[in-house]
Amino acid sequence: NAGVTQTPKFQVLKTGQSMTLQCAQDMNHNSMYWYRQDPGMGLRLIYYSASEGTTDKGEVPNGYNVSRLNKREFSLRLESAAPSQTSVYFCASSDGRPNTEAFFGQGTRLTVV
Amino acid sequence: RKEVEQDPGPFNVPEGATVAFNCTYSNSASQSFFWYRQDCRKEPKLLMSVYSSGNEDGRFTAQLNRASQYISLLIRDSKLSDSATYLCVVNGRVEYGNKLVFGAGTILRVKS
């Protein structure tokens, strides 16, 4: 059972470079999310998508863009990476109903130098 | 004020101890409440949902107090394997999807 798959698992970027983090889920979930986790800060929501074709900003969207390509895939793009974007990024999905569990990918550890 | 606040700990307890964590949330319209567990450098995983009437799952008991806007997690007979970070999770705005807001987490260390 794949669940939520994120790629890559690790990445080092130079300041100013761009990259796209990929996320795919095979649970037919409507809602998908991108979080970042920094020490002492918990998980902070970057963007989310309640359904295919829709996206909305979360708590910390600046410097990021997203694309809900289809129901399965939700990508996160850093157009011009900055050291402040060094973090662990988690993608998650849920069926979008209240009281239902969100499932997480294994995370992407990104370092911007 | 953060939407979800937790004591970061760490809580250092001996095996067999009972330990309790609290979490407060600011959005009175929140409908869904959860405790997630996160092991070091791994993804969060659901520990249990929290229901209005309170609920229990083995050694774990979760309570919700809507009037005071807090939820709690009680762990009885702590095991070494309970060592982890416990994340309080509340849904934020409900009008557009089930957006989950996470607390910063409470670290539990169970020692022999």
PDB file of C-alpha atoms in Angstrom:
ATOM      1  CA  ASN A   1       0.000   0.000   0.000  1.00  0.00           C
ATOM      2  CA  ALA A   2       1.764   3.157  -1.207  1.00  0.00           C
ATOM      3  CA  GLY A   3      -0.465   5.764   0.506  1.00  0.00           C
ATOM      4  CA  VAL A   4       1.221   9.152   0.068  1.00  0.00           C
ATOM      5  CA  THR A   5       4.469   9.232  -1.888  1.00  0.00           C
ATOM      6  CA  GLN A   6       6.804  12.203  -1.884  1.00  0.00           C
ATOM      7  CA  THR A   7       9.848  12.781  -4.012  1.00  0.00           C
ATOM      8  CA  PRO A   8      12.669  13.517  -3.531  1.00  0.00           C
ATOM      9  CA  LYS A   9      13.469  12.442   0.045  1.00  0.00           C
ATOM     10  CA  PHE A  10      16.515  14.689   0.285  1.00  0.00           C
ATOM     11  CA  GLN A  11      17.606  17.754  -1.671  1.00  0.00           C
ATOM     12  CA  VAL A  12      20.297  20.399  -1.426  1.00  0.00           C
ATOM     13  CA  LEU A  13      19.772  23.621  -3.367  1.00  0.00           C
ATOM     14  CA  LYS A  14      21.790  26.742  -3.836  1.00  0.00           C
ATOM     15  CA  THR A  15      20.159  30.066  -3.074  1.00  0.00           C
ATOM     16  CA  GLY A  16      18.157  31.194  -6.080  1.00  0.00           C
ATOM     17  CA  GLN A  17      17.658  27.766  -7.603  1.00  0.00           C
ATOM     18  CA  SER A  18      14.200  26.429  -8.261  1.00  0.00           C
ATOM     19  CA  MET A  19      12.728  23.023  -7.715  1.00  0.00           C
ATOM     20  CA  THR A  20       9.439  21.152  -7.500  1.00  0.00           C
ATOM     21  CA  LEU A  21       8.506  18.725  -4.749  1.00  0.00           C
ATOM     22  CA  GLN A  22       6.220  16.013  -5.989  1.00  0.00           C
ATOM     23  CA  CYS A  23       3.420  14.333  -4.049  1.00  0.00           C
ATOM     24  CA  ALA A  24       0.995  11.630  -5.111  1.00  0.00           C
ATOM     25  CA  GLN A  25      -1.667   9.696  -3.203  1.00  0.00           C
ATOM     26  CA  ASP A  26      -3.486   6.543  -4.220  1.00  0.00           C
ATOM     27  CA  MET A  27      -6.353   6.689  -1.705  1.00  0.00           C
ATOM     28  CA  ASN A  28      -8.753   8.684  -3.903  1.00  0.00           C
ATOM     29  CA  HIS A  29      -8.653  11.523  -1.385  1.00  0.00           C
ATOM     30  CA  ASN A  30     -10.146  14.909  -2.180  1.00  0.00           C
ATOM     31  CA  SER A  31      -7.972  17.061   0.065  1.00  0.00           C
ATOM     32  CA  MET A  32      -4.221  17.410  -0.113  1.00  0.00           C
ATOM     33  CA  TYR A  33      -1.831  19.546   1.926  1.00  0.00           C
ATOM     34  CA  TRP A  34       1.720  20.776   2.044  1.00  0.00           C
ATOM     35  CA  TYR A  35       3.308  21.457   5.445  1.00  0.00           C
ATOM     36  CA  ARG A  36       6.753  22.492   6.532  1.00  0.00           C
ATOM     37  CA  GLN A  37       8.243  21.527   9.872  1.00  0.00           C
ATOM     38  CA  ASP A  38      10.951  23.487  11.611  1.00  0.00           C
ATOM     39  CA  PRO A  39      12.428  22.819  15.050  1.00  0.00           C
ATOM     40  CA  GLY A  40      10.145  24.118  17.801  1.00  0.00           C
ATOM     41  CA  MET A  41       7.552  25.329  15.282  1.00  0.00           C
ATOM     42  CA  GLY A  42       5.494  22.226  14.630  1.00  0.00           C
ATOM     43  CA  LEU A  43       3.914  21.688  11.235  1.00  0.00           C
ATOM     44  CA  ARG A  44       2.838  24.844   9.466  1.00  0.00           C
ATOM     45  CA  LEU A  45       0.474  24.730   6.518  1.00  0.00           C
ATOM     46  CA  ILE A  46       1.878  26.163   3.298  1.00  0.00           C
ATOM     47  CA  TYR A  47      -0.933  25.445   0.847  1.00  0.00           C
ATOM     48  CA  TYR A  48      -3.822  23.077   0.632  1.00  0.00           C
ATOM     49  CA  SER A  49      -6.228  21.821  -1.987  1.00  0.00           C
ATOM     50  CA  ALA A  50      -9.743  20.846  -0.975  1.00  0.00           C
ATOM     51  CA  SER A  51     -10.439  19.233  -4.341  1.00  0.00           C
ATOM     52  CA  GLU A  52      -9.017  18.828  -7.808  1.00  0.00           C
ATOM     53  CA  GLY A  53      -8.608  22.183  -9.489  1.00  0.00           C
ATOM     54  CA  THR A  54      -8.677  24.251  -6.304  1.00  0.00           C
ATOM     55  CA  THR A  55      -5.876  25.521  -4.091  1.00  0.00           C
ATOM     56  CA  ASP A  56      -5.734  27.897  -1.159  1.00  0.00           C
ATOM     57  CA  LYS A  57      -3.047  29.545   0.936  1.00  0.00           C
ATOM     58  CA  GLY A  58      -2.198  28.329   4.357  1.00  0.00           C
ATOM     59  CA  GLU A  59      -0.224  29.973   7.139  1.00  0.00           C
ATOM     60  CA  VAL A  60       3.131  30.398   5.353  1.00  0.00           C
ATOM     61  CA  PRO A  61       2.606  30.552   1.545  1.00  0.00           C
ATOM     62  CA  ASN A  62       5.199  33.184   0.639  1.00  0.00           C
ATOM     63  CA  GLY A  63       7.919  31.884  -1.667  1.00  0.00           C
ATOM     64  CA  TYR A  64       5.904  28.847  -2.766  1.00  0.00           C
ATOM     65  CA  ASN A  65       3.489  27.899  -5.509  1.00  0.00           C
ATOM     66  CA  VAL A  66       1.397  24.788  -5.864  1.00  0.00           C
ATOM     67  CA  SER A  67      -0.367  22.887  -8.548  1.00  0.00           C
ATOM     68  CA  ARG A  68      -3.129  20.303  -8.144  1.00  0.00           C
ATOM     69  CA  LEU A  69      -2.437  18.495 -11.374  1.00  0.00           C
ATOM     70  CA  ASN A  70      -5.217  15.950 -10.901  1.00  0.00           C
ATOM     71  CA  LYS A  71      -6.881  14.228  -7.993  1.00  0.00           C
ATOM     72  CA  ARG A  72      -3.777  12.159  -7.237  1.00  0.00           C
ATOM     73  CA  GLU A  73      -1.009  14.730  -7.494  1.00  0.00           C
ATOM     74  CA  PHE A  74      -0.210  17.960  -5.651  1.00  0.00           C
ATOM     75  CA  SER A  75       3.155  19.588  -6.310  1.00  0.00           C
ATOM     76  CA  LEU A  76       4.969  22.332  -4.432  1.00  0.00           C
ATOM     77  CA  ARG A  77       7.333  24.649  -6.277  1.00  0.00           C
ATOM     78  CA  LEU A  78      10.067  26.879  -4.929  1.00  0.00           C
ATOM     79  CA  GLU A  79      10.777  29.442  -7.627  1.00  0.00           C
ATOM     80  CA  SER A  80      13.871  31.002  -6.048  1.00  0.00           C
ATOM     81  CA  ALA A  81      15.043  29.087  -3.018  1.00  0.00           C
ATOM     82  CA  ALA A  82      16.209  30.946   0.074  1.00  0.00           C
ATOM     83  CA  PRO A  83      18.057  29.651   3.159  1.00  0.00           C
ATOM     84  CA  SER A  84      14.886  30.370   5.195  1.00  0.00           C
ATOM     85  CA  GLN A  85      13.196  27.599   3.214  1.00  0.00           C
ATOM     86  CA  THR A  86      15.523  24.991   4.674  1.00  0.00           C
ATOM     87  CA  SER A  87      13.059  22.663   6.340  1.00  0.00           C
ATOM     88  CA  VAL A  88      11.367  19.294   6.267  1.00  0.00           C
ATOM     89  CA  TYR A  89       8.380  19.295   3.938  1.00  0.00           C
ATOM     90  CA  PHE A  90       5.448  16.938   4.383  1.00  0.00           C
ATOM     91  CA  CYS A  91       2.649  16.257   1.970  1.00  0.00           C
ATOM     92  CA  ALA A  92      -0.595  14.879   3.358  1.00  0.00           C
ATOM     93  CA  SER A  93      -4.005  13.851   2.103  1.00  0.00           C
ATOM     94  CA  SER A  94      -7.436  13.194   3.572  1.00  0.00           C
ATOM     95  CA  ASP A  95     -10.891  12.570   2.215  1.00  0.00           C
ATOM     96  CA  GLY A  96     -11.836  16.060   3.382  1.00  0.00           C
ATOM     97  CA  ARG A  97     -14.652  15.150   5.733  1.00  0.00           C
ATOM     98  CA  PRO A  98     -14.569  16.214   9.383  1.00  0.00           C
ATOM     99  CA  ASN A  99     -13.140  13.692  11.846  1.00  0.00           C
ATOM    100  CA  THR A 100     -11.211  11.831   9.191  1.00  0.00           C
ATOM    101  CA  GLU A 101      -7.540  11.075   9.368  1.00  0.00           C
ATOM    102  CA  ALA A 102      -4.845  12.749   7.308  1.00  0.00           C
ATOM    103  CA  PHE A 103      -2.114  10.512   5.933  1.00  0.00           C
ATOM    104  CA  PHE A 104       1.399  11.812   5.474  1.00  0.00           C
ATOM    105  CA  GLY A 105       4.215  11.151   3.092  1.00  0.00           C
ATOM    106  CA  GLN A 106       7.668  10.385   4.456  1.00  0.00           C
ATOM    107  CA  GLY A 107       8.876  13.940   4.043  1.00  0.00           C
ATOM    108  CA  THR A 108      11.455  15.806   1.987  1.00  0.00           C
ATOM    109  CA  ARG A 109      14.488  17.198   3.784  1.00  0.00           C
ATOM    110  CA  LEU A 110      15.489  20.329   1.929  1.00  0.00           C
ATOM    111  CA  THR A 111      18.620  22.336   2.598  1.00  0.00           C
ATOM    112  CA  VAL A 112      19.210  25.656   0.872  1.00  0.00           C
ATOM    113  CA  VAL A 113      22.797  26.880   1.040  1.00  0.00           C
TER     114      VAL A 113
ATOM    115  CA  ARG B   1      -1.958  33.888  19.522  1.00  0.00           C
ATOM    116  CA  LYS B   2      -1.313  30.530  17.889  1.00  0.00           C
ATOM    117  CA  GLU B   3      -4.360  28.560  16.800  1.00  0.00           C
ATOM    118  CA  VAL B   4      -3.180  25.482  18.685  1.00  0.00           C
ATOM    119  CA  GLU B   5      -0.858  25.639  21.686  1.00  0.00           C
ATOM    120  CA  GLN B   6       0.922  22.867  23.524  1.00  0.00           C
ATOM    121  CA  ASP B   7       3.526  22.656  26.250  1.00  0.00           C
ATOM    122  CA  PRO B   8       6.672  21.605  24.355  1.00  0.00           C
ATOM    123  CA  GLY B   9       8.044  19.623  27.295  1.00  0.00           C
ATOM    124  CA  PRO B  10      10.053  17.486  27.377  1.00  0.00           C
ATOM    125  CA  PHE B  11       8.204  15.301  29.825  1.00  0.00           C
ATOM    126  CA  ASN B  12      10.698  12.841  31.286  1.00  0.00           C
ATOM    127  CA  VAL B  13       8.893   9.984  33.033  1.00  0.00           C
ATOM    128  CA  PRO B  14       9.843   6.509  34.283  1.00  0.00           C
ATOM    129  CA  GLU B  15       8.357   3.388  32.772  1.00  0.00           C
ATOM    130  CA  GLY B  16       4.953   2.643  34.251  1.00  0.00           C
ATOM    131  CA  ALA B  17       4.149   6.275  35.007  1.00  0.00           C
ATOM    132  CA  THR B  18       0.980   8.079  34.029  1.00  0.00           C
ATOM    133  CA  VAL B  19       1.465  11.269  32.064  1.00  0.00           C
ATOM    134  CA  ALA B  20      -0.979  13.836  30.735  1.00  0.00           C
ATOM    135  CA  PHE B  21      -0.689  16.467  28.016  1.00  0.00           C
ATOM    136  CA  ASN B  22      -2.999  19.381  27.411  1.00  0.00           C
ATOM    137  CA  CYS B  23      -3.580  21.451  24.326  1.00  0.00           C
ATOM    138  CA  THR B  24      -5.616  24.622  23.815  1.00  0.00           C
ATOM    139  CA  TYR B  25      -7.166  25.872  20.592  1.00  0.00           C
ATOM    140  CA  SER B  26      -8.449  29.295  19.644  1.00  0.00           C
ATOM    141  CA  ASN B  27     -11.109  28.611  16.995  1.00  0.00           C
ATOM    142  CA  SER B  28     -14.375  27.929  18.786  1.00  0.00           C
ATOM    143  CA  ALA B  29     -15.891  26.687  15.505  1.00  0.00           C
ATOM    144  CA  SER B  30     -13.429  23.779  15.271  1.00  0.00           C
ATOM    145  CA  GLN B  31     -15.105  20.431  14.821  1.00  0.00           C
ATOM    146  CA  SER B  32     -12.385  17.820  14.546  1.00  0.00           C
ATOM    147  CA  PHE B  33      -9.698  17.043  17.063  1.00  0.00           C
ATOM    148  CA  PHE B  34      -6.879  14.545  16.968  1.00  0.00           C
ATOM    149  CA  TRP B  35      -3.694  13.434  18.619  1.00  0.00           C
ATOM    150  CA  TYR B  36      -0.911  12.438  16.267  1.00  0.00           C
ATOM    151  CA  ARG B  37       2.362  10.814  17.179  1.00  0.00           C
ATOM    152  CA  GLN B  38       5.641  11.659  15.496  1.00  0.00           C
ATOM    153  CA  ASP B  39       8.802   9.659  15.934  1.00  0.00           C
ATOM    154  CA  CYS B  40      12.145  11.303  15.361  1.00  0.00           C
ATOM    155  CA  ARG B  41      12.570  12.420  11.736  1.00  0.00           C
ATOM    156  CA  LYS B  42       9.502  10.463  10.631  1.00  0.00           C
ATOM    157  CA  GLU B  43       6.086  11.485   9.356  1.00  0.00           C
ATOM    158  CA  PRO B  44       3.226  12.108  11.831  1.00  0.00           C
ATOM    159  CA  LYS B  45       0.761   9.272  12.291  1.00  0.00           C
ATOM    160  CA  LEU B  46      -2.682   9.316  13.828  1.00  0.00           C
ATOM    161  CA  LEU B  47      -2.750   8.166  17.434  1.00  0.00           C
ATOM    162  CA  MET B  48      -6.420   8.777  18.079  1.00  0.00           C
ATOM    163  CA  SER B  49      -9.321  11.037  17.295  1.00  0.00           C
ATOM    164  CA  VAL B  50     -10.880  12.982  20.150  1.00  0.00           C
ATOM    165  CA  TYR B  51     -14.636  12.854  20.559  1.00  0.00           C
ATOM    166  CA  SER B  52     -16.896  15.087  22.605  1.00  0.00           C
ATOM    167  CA  SER B  53     -17.731  12.342  25.068  1.00  0.00           C
ATOM    168  CA  GLY B  54     -14.083  11.391  25.526  1.00  0.00           C
ATOM    169  CA  ASN B  55     -12.618   8.166  24.258  1.00  0.00           C
ATOM    170  CA  GLU B  56     -10.146   5.521  25.258  1.00  0.00           C
ATOM    171  CA  ASP B  57      -7.868   3.242  23.291  1.00  0.00           C
ATOM    172  CA  GLY B  58      -5.985   0.842  25.513  1.00  0.00           C
ATOM    173  CA  ARG B  59      -3.610   2.874  27.675  1.00  0.00           C
ATOM    174  CA  PHE B  60      -4.554   6.134  25.967  1.00  0.00           C
ATOM    175  CA  THR B  61      -7.474   8.371  26.939  1.00  0.00           C
ATOM    176  CA  ALA B  62      -8.439  11.552  25.134  1.00  0.00           C
ATOM    177  CA  GLN B  63     -10.793  14.219  26.449  1.00  0.00           C
ATOM    178  CA  LEU B  64     -12.328  17.305  24.855  1.00  0.00           C
ATOM    179  CA  ASN B  65     -13.550  20.350  26.753  1.00  0.00           C
ATOM    180  CA  ARG B  66     -15.320  22.626  24.286  1.00  0.00           C
ATOM    181  CA  ALA B  67     -16.254  25.253  26.851  1.00  0.00           C
ATOM    182  CA  SER B  68     -12.626  25.834  27.776  1.00  0.00           C
ATOM    183  CA  GLN B  69     -11.326  24.923  24.313  1.00  0.00           C
ATOM    184  CA  TYR B  70      -8.790  22.353  25.304  1.00  0.00           C
ATOM    185  CA  ILE B  71      -8.119  18.721  24.659  1.00  0.00           C
ATOM    186  CA  SER B  72      -6.054  16.324  26.694  1.00  0.00           C
ATOM    187  CA  LEU B  73      -4.227  13.045  26.283  1.00  0.00           C
ATOM    188  CA  LEU B  74      -3.580  10.696  29.190  1.00  0.00           C
ATOM    189  CA  ILE B  75      -1.104   7.852  28.848  1.00  0.00           C
ATOM    190  CA  ARG B  76      -1.172   5.195  31.525  1.00  0.00           C
ATOM    191  CA  ASP B  77       1.549   2.644  32.281  1.00  0.00           C
ATOM    192  CA  SER B  78       4.073   4.377  30.023  1.00  0.00           C
ATOM    193  CA  LYS B  79       6.321   2.186  27.875  1.00  0.00           C
ATOM    194  CA  LEU B  80       9.731   2.978  26.467  1.00  0.00           C
ATOM    195  CA  SER B  81       8.130   2.776  23.043  1.00  0.00           C
ATOM    196  CA  ASP B  82       5.826   5.679  23.920  1.00  0.00           C
ATOM    197  CA  SER B  83       8.790   8.044  23.632  1.00  0.00           C
ATOM    198  CA  ALA B  84       7.892  10.393  20.796  1.00  0.00           C
ATOM    199  CA  THR B  85       6.481  13.827  20.058  1.00  0.00           C
ATOM    200  CA  TYR B  86       2.720  14.123  20.481  1.00  0.00           C
ATOM    201  CA  LEU B  87       0.984  16.590  18.208  1.00  0.00           C
ATOM    202  CA  CYS B  88      -2.366  18.150  18.989  1.00  0.00           C
ATOM    203  CA  VAL B  89      -4.342  18.708  15.797  1.00  0.00           C
ATOM    204  CA  VAL B  90      -7.487  20.757  15.260  1.00  0.00           C
ATOM    205  CA  ASN B  91      -9.318  21.552  12.099  1.00  0.00           C
ATOM    206  CA  GLY B  92      -9.191  25.237  11.212  1.00  0.00           C
ATOM    207  CA  ARG B  93     -11.621  26.862   8.852  1.00  0.00           C
ATOM    208  CA  VAL B  94     -14.303  24.350   8.008  1.00  0.00           C
ATOM    209  CA  GLU B  95     -15.901  26.184   5.090  1.00  0.00           C
ATOM    210  CA  TYR B  96     -13.321  24.930   2.627  1.00  0.00           C
ATOM    211  CA  GLY B  97     -12.029  21.475   3.193  1.00  0.00           C
ATOM    212  CA  ASN B  98     -10.855  19.918   6.390  1.00  0.00           C
ATOM    213  CA  LYS B  99      -7.775  22.072   6.969  1.00  0.00           C
ATOM    214  CA  LEU B 100      -5.808  20.653   9.874  1.00  0.00           C
ATOM    215  CA  VAL B 101      -3.805  22.928  12.170  1.00  0.00           C
ATOM    216  CA  PHE B 102      -1.015  21.383  14.203  1.00  0.00           C
ATOM    217  CA  GLY B 103       0.402  22.343  17.546  1.00  0.00           C
ATOM    218  CA  ALA B 104       4.175  22.455  17.914  1.00  0.00           C
ATOM    219  CA  GLY B 105       4.173  19.149  19.762  1.00  0.00           C
ATOM    220  CA  THR B 106       4.971  17.828  23.226  1.00  0.00           C
ATOM    221  CA  ILE B 107       8.052  15.669  23.647  1.00  0.00           C
ATOM    222  CA  LEU B 108       7.712  12.584  25.836  1.00  0.00           C
ATOM    223  CA  ARG B 109      10.718  10.609  26.997  1.00  0.00           C
ATOM    224  CA  VAL B 110      10.067   7.420  28.899  1.00  0.00           C
ATOM    225  CA  LYS B 111      13.078   6.077  30.756  1.00  0.00           C
ATOM    226  CA  SER B 112      13.768   2.689  32.299  1.00  0.00           C
TER     227      SER B 112
END
